[in-house]
Amino acid sequence: EAQVTQNPRYLITVTGKKLTVTCSQNMNHEYMSWYRQDPGLGLRQIYYSMNVEVTDKGDVPEGYKVSRKEKRNFPLILESPSPNQTSLYFCASSLSSGRETQYFGPGTRLLVL
Amino acid sequence: ELKVEQNPLFLSMQEGKNYTIYCNYSTTSDRLYWYRQDPGKSLESLFVLLSNGAVKQEGRLMASLDTKARLSTLHITAAVHDLSATYFCAVEKRGAQKLVFGQGTRLTINP
C-alpha cells in the first residue's frame, strides 16, 4: 500500500531534550516536506527536500533540522525543543514538486513541557 | 511575501444547499491545491489546479482557478453531511518549491 508513515504518532517531552520524528514513504517520491499545524494558522512549511541531499527552508525553519540521506526517509530533528514547538506535525511527499499532489502522513502530535 | 486567505473561515449550512469557499492569494502563482481534513485526521488531496481557467469536479465539489484575479473557488453543490470537514487551499510560490496554506474553512453541514 502506498503510504507516508510517521513515528511516533504522539510524543510528550520536556524542554531541551533532543528528539527526532521519522518520516518514510514507499512511493519513490522525490519531493518531501514537513509542516506544522496550529489552530487558526493553517499549515506552515518547515523544511522541504527536492531529492537526496537537497533540502531547503520553508517558512518556519527556526528550531528544526532535517536530513535526506535516503530517498524514502526525511526525519525532522528538534535539537532543543521548546514549548512553542508544541504542535501537530505532518510529513508529506510527492513525485516531484509543482505539478503533483502531496500525500500526507498521519501526523505527529507533540507536546513540549 | 505570498499570503493565502480563505473565506469564510467557518461555514454552517443545511443539506441540499449550495455554497462557495473562496481562496485569495497575494502574488503570482499558477499552481493551487485543495485539501480536505476530517477531525483528528490527516489531509487528503482533492484537486490540483495548474493553469488559468482550470476547472476540476469530483462529485458535489467543483474547484476553479483564476490566476489573473488570484482567486480559486471551491463550490459545493447540494451539500450532504459527509462533506463536513475542514478545507484548505494551498498555493505554490512561483519559482520556489514552497507551499503556502490558507487558514482553512471549517464546514459543518446540518441535516
PDB file of C-alpha atoms in Angstrom:
ATOM      1  CA  GLU A   1       0.000   0.000   0.000  1.00  0.00           C
ATOM      2  CA  ALA A   2       1.325   3.429  -0.980  1.00  0.00           C
ATOM      3  CA  GLN A   3       1.751   5.499   2.123  1.00  0.00           C
ATOM      4  CA  VAL A   4       3.650   8.016   4.184  1.00  0.00           C
ATOM      5  CA  THR A   5       4.390   6.891   7.724  1.00  0.00           C
ATOM      6  CA  GLN A   6       5.444   8.927  10.721  1.00  0.00           C
ATOM      7  CA  ASN A   7       6.719   7.906  14.118  1.00  0.00           C
ATOM      8  CA  PRO A   8       5.922   8.485  16.829  1.00  0.00           C
ATOM      9  CA  ARG A   9       2.281   9.478  16.469  1.00  0.00           C
ATOM     10  CA  TYR A  10       2.169  11.081  19.894  1.00  0.00           C
ATOM     11  CA  LEU A  11       5.023  12.418  21.982  1.00  0.00           C
ATOM     12  CA  ILE A  12       5.279  14.257  25.271  1.00  0.00           C
ATOM     13  CA  THR A  13       8.714  15.592  26.106  1.00  0.00           C
ATOM     14  CA  VAL A  14      10.444  18.254  28.157  1.00  0.00           C
ATOM     15  CA  THR A  15      12.197  21.416  27.116  1.00  0.00           C
ATOM     16  CA  GLY A  16      15.689  20.839  25.787  1.00  0.00           C
ATOM     17  CA  LYS A  17      15.512  17.080  25.276  1.00  0.00           C
ATOM     18  CA  LYS A  18      16.500  16.310  21.695  1.00  0.00           C
ATOM     19  CA  LEU A  19      14.006  14.354  19.663  1.00  0.00           C
ATOM     20  CA  THR A  20      13.561  13.016  16.148  1.00  0.00           C
ATOM     21  CA  VAL A  21      10.326  12.419  14.293  1.00  0.00           C
ATOM     22  CA  THR A  22      10.760   9.954  11.479  1.00  0.00           C
ATOM     23  CA  CYS A  23       9.033  10.083   8.117  1.00  0.00           C
ATOM     24  CA  SER A  24       9.155   7.411   5.466  1.00  0.00           C
ATOM     25  CA  GLN A  25       7.428   6.978   2.106  1.00  0.00           C
ATOM     26  CA  ASN A  26       7.250   3.913  -0.109  1.00  0.00           C
ATOM     27  CA  MET A  27       6.279   5.614  -3.364  1.00  0.00           C
ATOM     28  CA  ASN A  28       9.768   6.541  -4.638  1.00  0.00           C
ATOM     29  CA  HIS A  29       8.821  10.197  -4.366  1.00  0.00           C
ATOM     30  CA  GLU A  30      11.492  12.816  -4.912  1.00  0.00           C
ATOM     31  CA  TYR A  31       9.857  15.665  -3.014  1.00  0.00           C
ATOM     32  CA  MET A  32       9.275  15.526   0.743  1.00  0.00           C
ATOM     33  CA  SER A  33       8.214  18.204   3.158  1.00  0.00           C
ATOM     34  CA  TRP A  34       7.448  18.887   6.807  1.00  0.00           C
ATOM     35  CA  TYR A  35       4.589  21.073   8.055  1.00  0.00           C
ATOM     36  CA  ARG A  36       3.287  22.122  11.404  1.00  0.00           C
ATOM     37  CA  GLN A  37      -0.376  22.776  12.031  1.00  0.00           C
ATOM     38  CA  ASP A  38      -1.528  25.181  14.695  1.00  0.00           C
ATOM     39  CA  PRO A  39      -5.097  26.349  15.391  1.00  0.00           C
ATOM     40  CA  GLY A  40      -6.024  29.405  13.359  1.00  0.00           C
ATOM     41  CA  LEU A  41      -2.769  29.337  11.392  1.00  0.00           C
ATOM     42  CA  GLY A  42      -3.378  26.518   8.954  1.00  0.00           C
ATOM     43  CA  LEU A  43      -0.313  24.549   7.920  1.00  0.00           C
ATOM     44  CA  ARG A  44       3.102  26.144   7.722  1.00  0.00           C
ATOM     45  CA  GLN A  45       6.019  24.609   5.908  1.00  0.00           C
ATOM     46  CA  ILE A  46       9.115  23.919   7.999  1.00  0.00           C
ATOM     47  CA  TYR A  47      11.556  22.322   5.548  1.00  0.00           C
ATOM     48  CA  TYR A  48      11.369  20.573   2.232  1.00  0.00           C
ATOM     49  CA  SER A  49      13.602  18.366   0.137  1.00  0.00           C
ATOM     50  CA  MET A  50      13.740  18.127  -3.628  1.00  0.00           C
ATOM     51  CA  ASN A  51      15.807  14.940  -3.596  1.00  0.00           C
ATOM     52  CA  VAL A  52      18.527  13.115  -1.686  1.00  0.00           C
ATOM     53  CA  GLU A  53      20.942  15.548  -0.042  1.00  0.00           C
ATOM     54  CA  VAL A  54      18.893  18.556  -1.275  1.00  0.00           C
ATOM     55  CA  THR A  55      16.981  20.377   1.449  1.00  0.00           C
ATOM     56  CA  ASP A  56      15.773  23.927   1.918  1.00  0.00           C
ATOM     57  CA  LYS A  57      13.977  26.060   4.452  1.00  0.00           C
ATOM     58  CA  GLY A  58      10.269  26.629   4.424  1.00  0.00           C
ATOM     59  CA  ASP A  59       8.558  29.482   6.186  1.00  0.00           C
ATOM     60  CA  VAL A  60       9.169  28.432   9.813  1.00  0.00           C
ATOM     61  CA  PRO A  61      12.519  26.559   9.989  1.00  0.00           C
ATOM     62  CA  GLU A  62      13.811  28.015  13.260  1.00  0.00           C
ATOM     63  CA  GLY A  63      14.493  25.343  15.863  1.00  0.00           C
ATOM     64  CA  TYR A  64      14.318  22.446  13.400  1.00  0.00           C
ATOM     65  CA  LYS A  65      16.785  20.421  11.370  1.00  0.00           C
ATOM     66  CA  VAL A  66      16.256  17.860   8.645  1.00  0.00           C
ATOM     67  CA  SER A  67      18.330  15.453   6.625  1.00  0.00           C
ATOM     68  CA  ARG A  68      17.719  13.445   3.464  1.00  0.00           C
ATOM     69  CA  LYS A  69      20.280  10.706   3.211  1.00  0.00           C
ATOM     70  CA  GLU A  70      17.942   8.243   1.518  1.00  0.00           C
ATOM     71  CA  LYS A  71      15.127   8.928  -0.875  1.00  0.00           C
ATOM     72  CA  ARG A  72      12.459   7.305   1.279  1.00  0.00           C
ATOM     73  CA  ASN A  73      13.310   8.939   4.633  1.00  0.00           C
ATOM     74  CA  PHE A  74      13.105  12.534   5.790  1.00  0.00           C
ATOM     75  CA  PRO A  75      13.476  12.847   9.572  1.00  0.00           C
ATOM     76  CA  LEU A  76      12.662  16.035  11.467  1.00  0.00           C
ATOM     77  CA  ILE A  77      15.032  16.834  14.316  1.00  0.00           C
ATOM     78  CA  LEU A  78      14.337  19.135  17.241  1.00  0.00           C
ATOM     79  CA  GLU A  79      17.708  19.573  18.899  1.00  0.00           C
ATOM     80  CA  SER A  80      16.429  21.589  21.872  1.00  0.00           C
ATOM     81  CA  PRO A  81      12.627  21.581  21.879  1.00  0.00           C
ATOM     82  CA  SER A  82      10.758  24.473  23.432  1.00  0.00           C
ATOM     83  CA  PRO A  83       7.075  24.812  24.411  1.00  0.00           C
ATOM     84  CA  ASN A  84       6.353  26.928  21.317  1.00  0.00           C
ATOM     85  CA  GLN A  85       7.113  23.850  19.232  1.00  0.00           C
ATOM     86  CA  THR A  86       4.100  22.104  20.688  1.00  0.00           C
ATOM     87  CA  SER A  87       2.096  21.368  17.576  1.00  0.00           C
ATOM     88  CA  LEU A  88       0.743  18.801  15.144  1.00  0.00           C
ATOM     89  CA  TYR A  89       3.365  17.851  12.583  1.00  0.00           C
ATOM     90  CA  PHE A  90       2.752  16.407   9.145  1.00  0.00           C
ATOM     91  CA  CYS A  91       5.182  14.905   6.697  1.00  0.00           C
ATOM     92  CA  ALA A  92       4.225  14.857   3.032  1.00  0.00           C
ATOM     93  CA  SER A  93       5.671  13.574  -0.207  1.00  0.00           C
ATOM     94  CA  SER A  94       5.050  13.888  -3.927  1.00  0.00           C
ATOM     95  CA  LEU A  95       6.565  12.507  -7.087  1.00  0.00           C
ATOM     96  CA  SER A  96       8.034  15.905  -7.836  1.00  0.00           C
ATOM     97  CA  SER A  97       7.284  19.437  -6.807  1.00  0.00           C
ATOM     98  CA  GLY A  98       4.933  21.709  -8.627  1.00  0.00           C
ATOM     99  CA  ARG A  99       2.576  19.569 -10.596  1.00  0.00           C
ATOM    100  CA  GLU A 100       1.808  16.685  -8.306  1.00  0.00           C
ATOM    101  CA  THR A 101      -0.420  16.425  -5.319  1.00  0.00           C
ATOM    102  CA  GLN A 102       1.228  15.775  -1.996  1.00  0.00           C
ATOM    103  CA  TYR A 103       0.433  12.712   0.086  1.00  0.00           C
ATOM    104  CA  PHE A 104       0.348  13.390   3.786  1.00  0.00           C
ATOM    105  CA  GLY A 105       1.368  11.189   6.671  1.00  0.00           C
ATOM    106  CA  PRO A 106      -0.953  10.592   9.631  1.00  0.00           C
ATOM    107  CA  GLY A 107       0.573  13.324  11.768  1.00  0.00           C
ATOM    108  CA  THR A 108       2.618  13.500  14.983  1.00  0.00           C
ATOM    109  CA  ARG A 109       1.173  15.329  17.938  1.00  0.00           C
ATOM    110  CA  LEU A 110       3.984  16.807  20.030  1.00  0.00           C
ATOM    111  CA  LEU A 111       3.693  18.365  23.466  1.00  0.00           C
ATOM    112  CA  VAL A 112       6.762  20.081  24.898  1.00  0.00           C
ATOM    113  CA  LEU A 113       6.535  20.796  28.618  1.00  0.00           C
TER     114      LEU A 113
ATOM    115  CA  GLU B   1       5.620  37.527   0.539  1.00  0.00           C
ATOM    116  CA  LEU B   2       2.913  35.129  -0.531  1.00  0.00           C
ATOM    117  CA  LYS B   3      -0.202  35.257   1.621  1.00  0.00           C
ATOM    118  CA  VAL B   4      -3.190  32.982   1.186  1.00  0.00           C
ATOM    119  CA  GLU B   5      -6.566  33.877   2.652  1.00  0.00           C
ATOM    120  CA  GLN B   6      -9.675  31.793   2.739  1.00  0.00           C
ATOM    121  CA  ASN B   7     -13.177  32.883   3.465  1.00  0.00           C
ATOM    122  CA  PRO B   8     -15.284  32.151   5.197  1.00  0.00           C
ATOM    123  CA  LEU B   9     -13.297  30.507   7.995  1.00  0.00           C
ATOM    124  CA  PHE B  10     -16.406  28.879   9.413  1.00  0.00           C
ATOM    125  CA  LEU B  11     -19.459  27.819   7.484  1.00  0.00           C
ATOM    126  CA  SER B  12     -22.561  26.095   8.728  1.00  0.00           C
ATOM    127  CA  MET B  13     -25.051  25.088   6.120  1.00  0.00           C
ATOM    128  CA  GLN B  14     -28.013  22.827   5.568  1.00  0.00           C
ATOM    129  CA  GLU B  15     -28.051  19.720   3.493  1.00  0.00           C
ATOM    130  CA  GLY B  16     -29.169  20.309  -0.044  1.00  0.00           C
ATOM    131  CA  LYS B  17     -27.867  23.868  -0.247  1.00  0.00           C
ATOM    132  CA  ASN B  18     -25.105  25.245  -2.457  1.00  0.00           C
ATOM    133  CA  TYR B  19     -22.191  27.296  -1.269  1.00  0.00           C
ATOM    134  CA  THR B  20     -18.740  28.527  -2.276  1.00  0.00           C
ATOM    135  CA  ILE B  21     -15.451  28.787  -0.393  1.00  0.00           C
ATOM    136  CA  TYR B  22     -13.024  31.415  -1.654  1.00  0.00           C
ATOM    137  CA  CYS B  23      -9.241  31.322  -1.690  1.00  0.00           C
ATOM    138  CA  ASN B  24      -7.370  34.537  -2.464  1.00  0.00           C
ATOM    139  CA  TYR B  25      -3.616  34.818  -2.759  1.00  0.00           C
ATOM    140  CA  SER B  26      -1.321  37.799  -2.916  1.00  0.00           C
ATOM    141  CA  THR B  27       1.373  37.086  -5.505  1.00  0.00           C
ATOM    142  CA  THR B  28       1.505  35.473  -8.904  1.00  0.00           C
ATOM    143  CA  SER B  29       1.154  31.727  -8.958  1.00  0.00           C
ATOM    144  CA  ASP B  30      -0.410  29.243 -11.301  1.00  0.00           C
ATOM    145  CA  ARG B  31      -0.432  26.203  -9.070  1.00  0.00           C
ATOM    146  CA  LEU B  32      -3.121  25.755  -6.485  1.00  0.00           C
ATOM    147  CA  TYR B  33      -4.231  22.777  -4.442  1.00  0.00           C
ATOM    148  CA  TRP B  34      -7.306  21.942  -2.402  1.00  0.00           C
ATOM    149  CA  TYR B  35      -7.203  19.545   0.544  1.00  0.00           C
ATOM    150  CA  ARG B  36      -9.744  18.142   2.939  1.00  0.00           C
ATOM    151  CA  GLN B  37      -9.102  17.335   6.590  1.00  0.00           C
ATOM    152  CA  ASP B  38     -11.514  15.406   8.805  1.00  0.00           C
ATOM    153  CA  PRO B  39     -11.299  15.987  12.573  1.00  0.00           C
ATOM    154  CA  GLY B  40      -8.261  14.277  14.041  1.00  0.00           C
ATOM    155  CA  LYS B  41      -7.140  13.043  10.637  1.00  0.00           C
ATOM    156  CA  SER B  42      -4.536  13.861   8.050  1.00  0.00           C
ATOM    157  CA  LEU B  43      -5.005  15.830   4.857  1.00  0.00           C
ATOM    158  CA  GLU B  44      -6.474  14.313   1.738  1.00  0.00           C
ATOM    159  CA  SER B  45      -5.887  15.773  -1.692  1.00  0.00           C
ATOM    160  CA  LEU B  46      -8.985  16.953  -3.543  1.00  0.00           C
ATOM    161  CA  PHE B  47      -7.866  18.960  -6.552  1.00  0.00           C
ATOM    162  CA  VAL B  48      -4.738  20.173  -8.308  1.00  0.00           C
ATOM    163  CA  LEU B  49      -5.238  23.279 -10.464  1.00  0.00           C
ATOM    164  CA  LEU B  50      -2.314  24.087 -12.702  1.00  0.00           C
ATOM    165  CA  SER B  51      -3.392  26.788 -15.122  1.00  0.00           C
ATOM    166  CA  ASN B  52      -5.617  29.795 -15.511  1.00  0.00           C
ATOM    167  CA  GLY B  53      -9.194  28.756 -16.097  1.00  0.00           C
ATOM    168  CA  ALA B  54      -8.653  25.245 -14.789  1.00  0.00           C
ATOM    169  CA  VAL B  55     -11.802  23.590 -13.502  1.00  0.00           C
ATOM    170  CA  LYS B  56     -11.950  20.238 -11.749  1.00  0.00           C
ATOM    171  CA  GLN B  57     -15.001  18.412 -10.456  1.00  0.00           C
ATOM    172  CA  GLU B  58     -15.456  15.423  -8.222  1.00  0.00           C
ATOM    173  CA  GLY B  59     -18.924  14.518  -7.068  1.00  0.00           C
ATOM    174  CA  ARG B  60     -20.533  17.516  -5.377  1.00  0.00           C
ATOM    175  CA  LEU B  61     -17.306  19.541  -5.300  1.00  0.00           C
ATOM    176  CA  MET B  62     -16.003  21.734  -8.073  1.00  0.00           C
ATOM    177  CA  ALA B  63     -12.847  23.834  -7.958  1.00  0.00           C
ATOM    178  CA  SER B  64     -11.726  26.566 -10.311  1.00  0.00           C
ATOM    179  CA  LEU B  65      -8.724  28.836 -10.687  1.00  0.00           C
ATOM    180  CA  ASP B  66      -8.478  32.401 -11.994  1.00  0.00           C
ATOM    181  CA  THR B  67      -4.797  33.325 -11.918  1.00  0.00           C
ATOM    182  CA  LYS B  68      -5.417  36.875 -13.099  1.00  0.00           C
ATOM    183  CA  ALA B  69      -7.719  37.558 -10.163  1.00  0.00           C
ATOM    184  CA  ARG B  70      -5.508  35.400  -7.888  1.00  0.00           C
ATOM    185  CA  LEU B  71      -8.614  33.574  -6.807  1.00  0.00           C
ATOM    186  CA  SER B  72      -9.735  29.995  -6.526  1.00  0.00           C
ATOM    187  CA  THR B  73     -13.182  28.800  -5.563  1.00  0.00           C
ATOM    188  CA  LEU B  74     -14.431  25.521  -4.167  1.00  0.00           C
ATOM    189  CA  HIS B  75     -18.117  25.141  -4.916  1.00  0.00           C
ATOM    190  CA  ILE B  76     -20.318  22.695  -3.057  1.00  0.00           C
ATOM    191  CA  THR B  77     -23.488  21.579  -4.761  1.00  0.00           C
ATOM    192  CA  ALA B  78     -26.432  20.102  -2.854  1.00  0.00           C
ATOM    193  CA  ALA B  79     -24.372  19.585   0.277  1.00  0.00           C
ATOM    194  CA  VAL B  80     -24.574  16.329   2.223  1.00  0.00           C
ATOM    195  CA  HIS B  81     -23.461  15.661   5.795  1.00  0.00           C
ATOM    196  CA  ASP B  82     -20.455  13.606   4.641  1.00  0.00           C
ATOM    197  CA  LEU B  83     -18.863  16.752   3.256  1.00  0.00           C
ATOM    198  CA  SER B  84     -18.461  18.189   6.749  1.00  0.00           C
ATOM    199  CA  ALA B  85     -14.704  18.779   7.175  1.00  0.00           C
ATOM    200  CA  THR B  86     -12.073  21.494   7.104  1.00  0.00           C
ATOM    201  CA  TYR B  87     -10.998  22.534   3.616  1.00  0.00           C
ATOM    202  CA  PHE B  88      -7.622  24.054   2.871  1.00  0.00           C
ATOM    203  CA  CYS B  89      -6.297  25.706  -0.229  1.00  0.00           C
ATOM    204  CA  ALA B  90      -2.543  25.877  -0.789  1.00  0.00           C
ATOM    205  CA  VAL B  91      -0.595  27.938  -3.289  1.00  0.00           C
ATOM    206  CA  GLU B  92       2.861  27.236  -4.595  1.00  0.00           C
ATOM    207  CA  LYS B  93       5.273  30.131  -4.663  1.00  0.00           C
ATOM    208  CA  ARG B  94       6.334  30.744  -8.246  1.00  0.00           C
ATOM    209  CA  GLY B  95       9.973  29.883  -8.740  1.00  0.00           C
ATOM    210  CA  ALA B  96      10.237  28.069  -5.426  1.00  0.00           C
ATOM    211  CA  GLN B  97       9.098  24.695  -4.262  1.00  0.00           C
ATOM    212  CA  LYS B  98       7.300  26.141  -1.269  1.00  0.00           C
ATOM    213  CA  LEU B  99       3.647  25.664  -0.493  1.00  0.00           C
ATOM    214  CA  VAL B 100       1.676  28.247   1.478  1.00  0.00           C
ATOM    215  CA  PHE B 101      -1.637  27.190   3.002  1.00  0.00           C
ATOM    216  CA  GLY B 102      -4.727  29.181   3.779  1.00  0.00           C
ATOM    217  CA  GLN B 103      -6.140  29.139   7.313  1.00  0.00           C
ATOM    218  CA  GLY B 104      -8.733  26.550   6.408  1.00  0.00           C
ATOM    219  CA  THR B 105     -12.529  26.683   6.223  1.00  0.00           C
ATOM    220  CA  ARG B 106     -14.387  24.568   8.733  1.00  0.00           C
ATOM    221  CA  LEU B 107     -17.543  23.377   7.044  1.00  0.00           C
ATOM    222  CA  THR B 108     -20.435  21.906   9.008  1.00  0.00           C
ATOM    223  CA  ILE B 109     -23.416  20.517   7.135  1.00  0.00           C
ATOM    224  CA  ASN B 110     -26.526  20.002   9.192  1.00  0.00           C
ATOM    225  CA  PRO B 111     -29.281  17.542   8.313  1.00  0.00           C
TER     226      PRO B 111
END
